Short mmCIF file of C-alpha atoms in Angstrom, two decimals:
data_model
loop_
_atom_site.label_atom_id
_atom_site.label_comp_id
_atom_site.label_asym_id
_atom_site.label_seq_id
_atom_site.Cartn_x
_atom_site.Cartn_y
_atom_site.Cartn_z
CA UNK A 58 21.56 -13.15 38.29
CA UNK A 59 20.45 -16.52 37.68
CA UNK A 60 22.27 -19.21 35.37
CA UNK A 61 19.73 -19.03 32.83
CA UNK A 62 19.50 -15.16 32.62
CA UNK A 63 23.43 -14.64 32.21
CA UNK A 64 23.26 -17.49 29.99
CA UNK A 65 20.63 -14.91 27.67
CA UNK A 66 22.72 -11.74 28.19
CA UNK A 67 25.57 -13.64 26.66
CA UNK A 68 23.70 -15.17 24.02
CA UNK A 69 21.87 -11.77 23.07
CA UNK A 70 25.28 -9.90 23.10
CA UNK A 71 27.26 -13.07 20.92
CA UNK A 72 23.95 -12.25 18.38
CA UNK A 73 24.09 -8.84 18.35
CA UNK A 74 28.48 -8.15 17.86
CA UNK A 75 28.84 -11.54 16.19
CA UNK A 76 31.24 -12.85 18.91
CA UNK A 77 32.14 -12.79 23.06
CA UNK A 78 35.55 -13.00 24.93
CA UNK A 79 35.60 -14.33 28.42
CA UNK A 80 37.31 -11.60 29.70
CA UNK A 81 34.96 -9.00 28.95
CA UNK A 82 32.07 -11.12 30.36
CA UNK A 83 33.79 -11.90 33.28
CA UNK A 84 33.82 -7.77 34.14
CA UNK A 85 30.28 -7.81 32.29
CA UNK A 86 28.48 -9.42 34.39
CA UNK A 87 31.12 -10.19 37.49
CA UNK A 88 31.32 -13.88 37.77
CA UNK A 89 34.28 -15.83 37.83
CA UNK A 90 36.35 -16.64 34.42
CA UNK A 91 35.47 -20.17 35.06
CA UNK A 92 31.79 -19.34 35.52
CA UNK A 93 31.62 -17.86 32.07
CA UNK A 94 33.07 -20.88 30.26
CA UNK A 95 30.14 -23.11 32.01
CA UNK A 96 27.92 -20.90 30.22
CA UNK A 97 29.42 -20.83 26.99
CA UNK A 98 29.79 -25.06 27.31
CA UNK A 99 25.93 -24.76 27.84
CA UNK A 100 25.33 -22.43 24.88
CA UNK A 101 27.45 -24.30 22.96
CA UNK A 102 26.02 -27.68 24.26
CA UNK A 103 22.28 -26.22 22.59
CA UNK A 104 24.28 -25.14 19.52
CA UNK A 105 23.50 -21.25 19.62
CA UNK A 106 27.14 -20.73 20.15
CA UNK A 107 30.46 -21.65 19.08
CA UNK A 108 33.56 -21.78 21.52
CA UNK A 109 36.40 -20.15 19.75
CA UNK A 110 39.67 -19.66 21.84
CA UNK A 111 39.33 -17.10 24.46
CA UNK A 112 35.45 -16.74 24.26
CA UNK A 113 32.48 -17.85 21.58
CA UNK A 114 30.90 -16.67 17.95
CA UNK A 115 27.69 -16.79 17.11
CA UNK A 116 25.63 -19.36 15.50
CA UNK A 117 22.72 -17.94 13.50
CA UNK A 118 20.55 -20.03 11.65
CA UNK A 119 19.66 -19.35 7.93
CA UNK A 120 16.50 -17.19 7.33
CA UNK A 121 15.15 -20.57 5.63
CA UNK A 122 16.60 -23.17 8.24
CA UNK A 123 12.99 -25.21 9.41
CA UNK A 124 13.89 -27.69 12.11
CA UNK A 125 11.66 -30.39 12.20
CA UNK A 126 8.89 -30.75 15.32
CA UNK A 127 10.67 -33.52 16.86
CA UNK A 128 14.13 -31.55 16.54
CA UNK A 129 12.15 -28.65 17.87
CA UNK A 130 10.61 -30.56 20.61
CA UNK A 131 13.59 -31.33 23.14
CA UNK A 132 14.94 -27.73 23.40
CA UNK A 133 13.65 -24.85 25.99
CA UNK A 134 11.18 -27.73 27.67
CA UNK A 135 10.89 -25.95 31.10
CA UNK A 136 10.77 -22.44 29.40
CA UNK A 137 7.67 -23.97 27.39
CA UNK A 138 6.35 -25.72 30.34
CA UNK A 139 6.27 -22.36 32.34
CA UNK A 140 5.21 -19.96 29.29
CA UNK A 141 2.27 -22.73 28.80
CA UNK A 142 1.09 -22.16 32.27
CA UNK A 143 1.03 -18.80 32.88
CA UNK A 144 -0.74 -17.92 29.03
CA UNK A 145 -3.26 -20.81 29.87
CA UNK A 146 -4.32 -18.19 32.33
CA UNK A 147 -5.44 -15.50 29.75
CA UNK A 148 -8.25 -18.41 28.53
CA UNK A 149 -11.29 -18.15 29.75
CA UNK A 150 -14.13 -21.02 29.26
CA UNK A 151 -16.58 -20.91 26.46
CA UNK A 152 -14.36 -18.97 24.39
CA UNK A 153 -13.38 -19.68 20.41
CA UNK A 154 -9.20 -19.87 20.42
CA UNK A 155 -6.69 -20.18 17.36
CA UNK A 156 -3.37 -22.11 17.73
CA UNK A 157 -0.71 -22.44 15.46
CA UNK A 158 1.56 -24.91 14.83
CA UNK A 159 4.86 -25.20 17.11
CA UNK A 160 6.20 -27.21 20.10
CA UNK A 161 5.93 -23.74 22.39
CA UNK A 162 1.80 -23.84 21.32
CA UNK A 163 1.64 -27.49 21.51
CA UNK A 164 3.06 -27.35 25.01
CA UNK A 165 0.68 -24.43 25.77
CA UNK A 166 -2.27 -27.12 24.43
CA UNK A 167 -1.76 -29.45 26.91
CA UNK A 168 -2.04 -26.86 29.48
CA UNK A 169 -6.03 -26.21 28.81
CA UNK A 170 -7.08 -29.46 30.04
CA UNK A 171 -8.89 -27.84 33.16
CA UNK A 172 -10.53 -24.94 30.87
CA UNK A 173 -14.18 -26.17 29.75
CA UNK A 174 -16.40 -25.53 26.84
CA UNK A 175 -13.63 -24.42 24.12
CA UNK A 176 -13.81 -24.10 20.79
CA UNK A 177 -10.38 -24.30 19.43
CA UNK A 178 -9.35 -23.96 15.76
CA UNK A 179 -5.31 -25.23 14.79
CA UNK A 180 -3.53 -25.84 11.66
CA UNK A 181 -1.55 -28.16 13.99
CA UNK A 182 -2.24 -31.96 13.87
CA UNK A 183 0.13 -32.52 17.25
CA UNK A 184 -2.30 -29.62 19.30
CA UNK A 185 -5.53 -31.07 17.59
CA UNK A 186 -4.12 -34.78 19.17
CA UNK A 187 -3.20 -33.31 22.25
CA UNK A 188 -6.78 -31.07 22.97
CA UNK A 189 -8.99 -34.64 21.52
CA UNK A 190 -9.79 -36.01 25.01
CA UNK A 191 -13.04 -37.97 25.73
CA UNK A 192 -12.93 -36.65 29.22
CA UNK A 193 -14.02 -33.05 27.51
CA UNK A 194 -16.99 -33.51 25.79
CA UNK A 195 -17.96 -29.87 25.52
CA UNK A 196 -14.85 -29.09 23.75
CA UNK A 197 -14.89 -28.90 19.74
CA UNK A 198 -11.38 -28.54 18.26
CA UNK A 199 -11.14 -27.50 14.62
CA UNK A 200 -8.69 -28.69 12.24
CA UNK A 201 -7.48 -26.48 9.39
CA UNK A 202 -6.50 -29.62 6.52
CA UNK A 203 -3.65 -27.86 4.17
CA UNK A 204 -0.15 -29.29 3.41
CA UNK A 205 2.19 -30.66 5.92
CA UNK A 206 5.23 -28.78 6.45
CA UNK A 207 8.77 -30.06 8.17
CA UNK A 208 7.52 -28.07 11.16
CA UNK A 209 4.46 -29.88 10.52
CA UNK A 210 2.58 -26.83 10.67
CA UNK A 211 -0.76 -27.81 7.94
CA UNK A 212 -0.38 -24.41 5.49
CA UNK A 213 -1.32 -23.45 2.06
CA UNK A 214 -4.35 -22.25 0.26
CA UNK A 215 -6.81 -25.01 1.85
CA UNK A 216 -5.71 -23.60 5.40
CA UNK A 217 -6.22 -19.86 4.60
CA UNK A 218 -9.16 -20.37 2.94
CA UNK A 219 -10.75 -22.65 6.43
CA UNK A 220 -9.57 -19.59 8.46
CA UNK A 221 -11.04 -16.54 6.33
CA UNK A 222 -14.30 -16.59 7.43
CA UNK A 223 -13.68 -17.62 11.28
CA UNK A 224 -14.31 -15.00 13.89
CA UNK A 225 -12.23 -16.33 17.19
CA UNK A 226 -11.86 -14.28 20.68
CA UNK A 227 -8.04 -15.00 21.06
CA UNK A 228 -5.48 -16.75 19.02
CA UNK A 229 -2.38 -17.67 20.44
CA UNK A 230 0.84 -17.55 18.08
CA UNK A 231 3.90 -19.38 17.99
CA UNK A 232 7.21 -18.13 16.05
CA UNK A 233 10.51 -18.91 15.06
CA UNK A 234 12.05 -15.42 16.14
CA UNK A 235 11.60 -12.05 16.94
CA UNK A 236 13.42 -8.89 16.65
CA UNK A 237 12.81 -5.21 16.69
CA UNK A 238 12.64 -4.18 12.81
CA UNK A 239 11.59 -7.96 11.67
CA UNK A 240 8.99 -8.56 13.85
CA UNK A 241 7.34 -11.91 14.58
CA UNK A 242 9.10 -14.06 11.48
CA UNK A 243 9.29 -17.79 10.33
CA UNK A 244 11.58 -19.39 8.09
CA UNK A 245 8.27 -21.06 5.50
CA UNK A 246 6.58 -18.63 3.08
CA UNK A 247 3.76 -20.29 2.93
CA UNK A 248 3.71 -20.96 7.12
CA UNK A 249 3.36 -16.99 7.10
CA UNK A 250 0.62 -16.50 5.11
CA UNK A 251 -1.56 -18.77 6.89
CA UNK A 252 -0.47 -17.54 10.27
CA UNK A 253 -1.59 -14.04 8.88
CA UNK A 254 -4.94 -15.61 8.07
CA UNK A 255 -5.49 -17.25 11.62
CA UNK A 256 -4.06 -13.69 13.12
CA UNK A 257 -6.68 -12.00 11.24
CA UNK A 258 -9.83 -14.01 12.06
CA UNK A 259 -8.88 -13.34 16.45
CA UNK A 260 -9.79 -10.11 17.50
CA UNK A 261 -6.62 -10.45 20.11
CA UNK A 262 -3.37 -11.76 19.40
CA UNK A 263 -1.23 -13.42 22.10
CA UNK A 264 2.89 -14.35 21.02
CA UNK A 265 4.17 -17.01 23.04
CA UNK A 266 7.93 -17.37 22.53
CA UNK A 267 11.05 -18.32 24.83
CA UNK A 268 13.59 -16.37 25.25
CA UNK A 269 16.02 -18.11 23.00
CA UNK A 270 13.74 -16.58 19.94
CA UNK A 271 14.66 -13.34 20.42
CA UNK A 272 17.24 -11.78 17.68
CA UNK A 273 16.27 -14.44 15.02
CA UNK A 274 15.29 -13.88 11.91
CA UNK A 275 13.03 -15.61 9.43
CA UNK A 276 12.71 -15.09 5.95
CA UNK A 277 9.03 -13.64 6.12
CA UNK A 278 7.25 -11.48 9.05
CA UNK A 279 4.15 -12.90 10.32
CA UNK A 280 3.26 -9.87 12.10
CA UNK A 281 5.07 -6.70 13.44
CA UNK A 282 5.81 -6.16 17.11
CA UNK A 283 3.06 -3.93 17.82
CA UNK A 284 0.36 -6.20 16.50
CA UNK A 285 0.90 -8.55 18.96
CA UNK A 286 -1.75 -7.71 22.24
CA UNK A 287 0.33 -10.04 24.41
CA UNK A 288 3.93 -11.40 24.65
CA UNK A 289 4.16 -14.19 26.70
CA UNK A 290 8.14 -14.92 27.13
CA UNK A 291 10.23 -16.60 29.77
CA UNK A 292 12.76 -15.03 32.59
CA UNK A 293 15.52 -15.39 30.48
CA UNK A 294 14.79 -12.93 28.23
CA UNK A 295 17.49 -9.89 28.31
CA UNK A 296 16.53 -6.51 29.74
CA UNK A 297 16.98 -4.82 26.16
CA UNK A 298 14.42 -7.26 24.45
CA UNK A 299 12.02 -6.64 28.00
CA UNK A 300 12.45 -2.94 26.62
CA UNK A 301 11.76 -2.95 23.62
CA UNK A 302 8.86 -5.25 23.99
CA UNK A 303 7.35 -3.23 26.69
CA UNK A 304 7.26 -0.27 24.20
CA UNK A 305 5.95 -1.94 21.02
CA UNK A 306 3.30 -4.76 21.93
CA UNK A 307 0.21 -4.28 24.35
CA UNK A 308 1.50 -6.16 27.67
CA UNK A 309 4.46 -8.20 28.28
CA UNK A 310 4.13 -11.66 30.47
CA UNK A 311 7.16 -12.96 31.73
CA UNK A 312 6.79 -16.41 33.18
CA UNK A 313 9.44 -17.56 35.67
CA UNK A 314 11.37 -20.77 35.58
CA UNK A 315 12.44 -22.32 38.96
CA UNK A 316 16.14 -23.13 38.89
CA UNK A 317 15.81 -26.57 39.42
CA UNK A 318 13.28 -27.32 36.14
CA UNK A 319 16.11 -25.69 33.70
CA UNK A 320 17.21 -27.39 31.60
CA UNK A 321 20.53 -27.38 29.54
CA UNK A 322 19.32 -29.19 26.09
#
């Protein structure tokens, strides 16, 4: 098991009982005792965990907690970088796309430059920056307007009333968390109605999310598991969230990281 994976199973396990004691991992997942409290320096380090003597408690962010885009922007980089790639592969040229706002879809953006003759709709001004480029003339993006969130996702009743009347072949989501029960959630009220709205007007819904979003929580569900046609995750994700994935949403992508691109912010 790589670095990155154990790092998940212990993160996924410190979510779901609330804490973890080095000795239990250590006969867990058979490492050494001084293996474990690597991982838990790098959990801790990204500040999903909290060392405690003898092992680590969870940190779990308020249902309302919005970290900004820049905040946002440093964390999971090779995850994103590798998700990006492999879901640029499900766009084909000539086709109308939606993109939401996030530094996972954003990422993904930058990753169409070779695809020709897009039409791409975003209530993101970062992935409207990114996809502007002279060099693609054939390529119209479409900006939603609306009101800027922290995120600085563009949301409100301007945005959902741009999107109503769009028809798009594939719109590609990005979350704050996912669980089984919750679904696909984000921590602004307003964010999830308009990411309903741009869900609505695609007749296929791809979720791209790292593995680090699994087991969180925000305050409103965009969509349920099981409306999602795609998942497109990262090789850290833990076997039970590859399960119950697998049985709830159309296909499941899982895009692999080389060891040497991982990061540890």
């Amino acid at each position: 098991m790589l670095a990155r994976q154990r790092q998940a199973v212990i993160l996924e396990q410190a979510r779901r009982t609330g804490a973890v004691r080095v000795s239990e991992l250590v006969l867990k997942l058979g490492v050494s005792d001084m293996t474990i409290r690597r991982d838990l320096d790098v959990l801790a380090g990204r500040g999903l965990v909290e060392k405690v003597y003898g092992g680590a408690t969870a940190i779990v962010g308020k249902s309302t907690d919005e970290p900004g885009f820049e905040a946002k922007s440093g964390r999971q980089r090779a995850q994103k970088e590798a998700i990006a790639r492999l879901a640029a592969g499900l766009v084909r040229p000539g086709t109308a796309i939606g993109i939401s706002a996030g530094t996972t879809t954003w990422t993904f953006a930058r990753a169409l430059d070779q695809v020709p003759g897009l039409t791409i709709v975003t209530n993101s001004i970062q992935v409207a920056d990114v996809l502007r480029d002279p060099a693609q003339p054939d390529r119209t993006v479409v900006l939603t307007g609306g009101v800027r969130t922290p995120s600085d996702a563009l949301v409100g009743a301007v945005a959902v009333h741009s999107l109503r009347r769009l028809h798009l072949d594939l719109v590609f989501l990005g979350v704050h968390g996912m669980a089984e029960g919750a679904g696909f959630t984000t921590p602004n009220l307003e964010e999830a109605e308009t990411n309903r709205a741009l869900v609505e007007a695609g007749r296929s819904l791809v979720v791209l999310a790292d593995h680090t979003k699994w087991g969180i929580v925000g305050i409103s569900t965009i969509v349920d598991l099981d409306e999602a046609d795609v998942v497109v995750s990262d090789d850290g994700l833990p076997e039970v969230a590859r399960e119950t994935l697998r049985e709830q949403v159309g296909e499941l992508m899982v895009a692999c990281v080389p060891e040497d691109e991982t990061e540890e912010s």
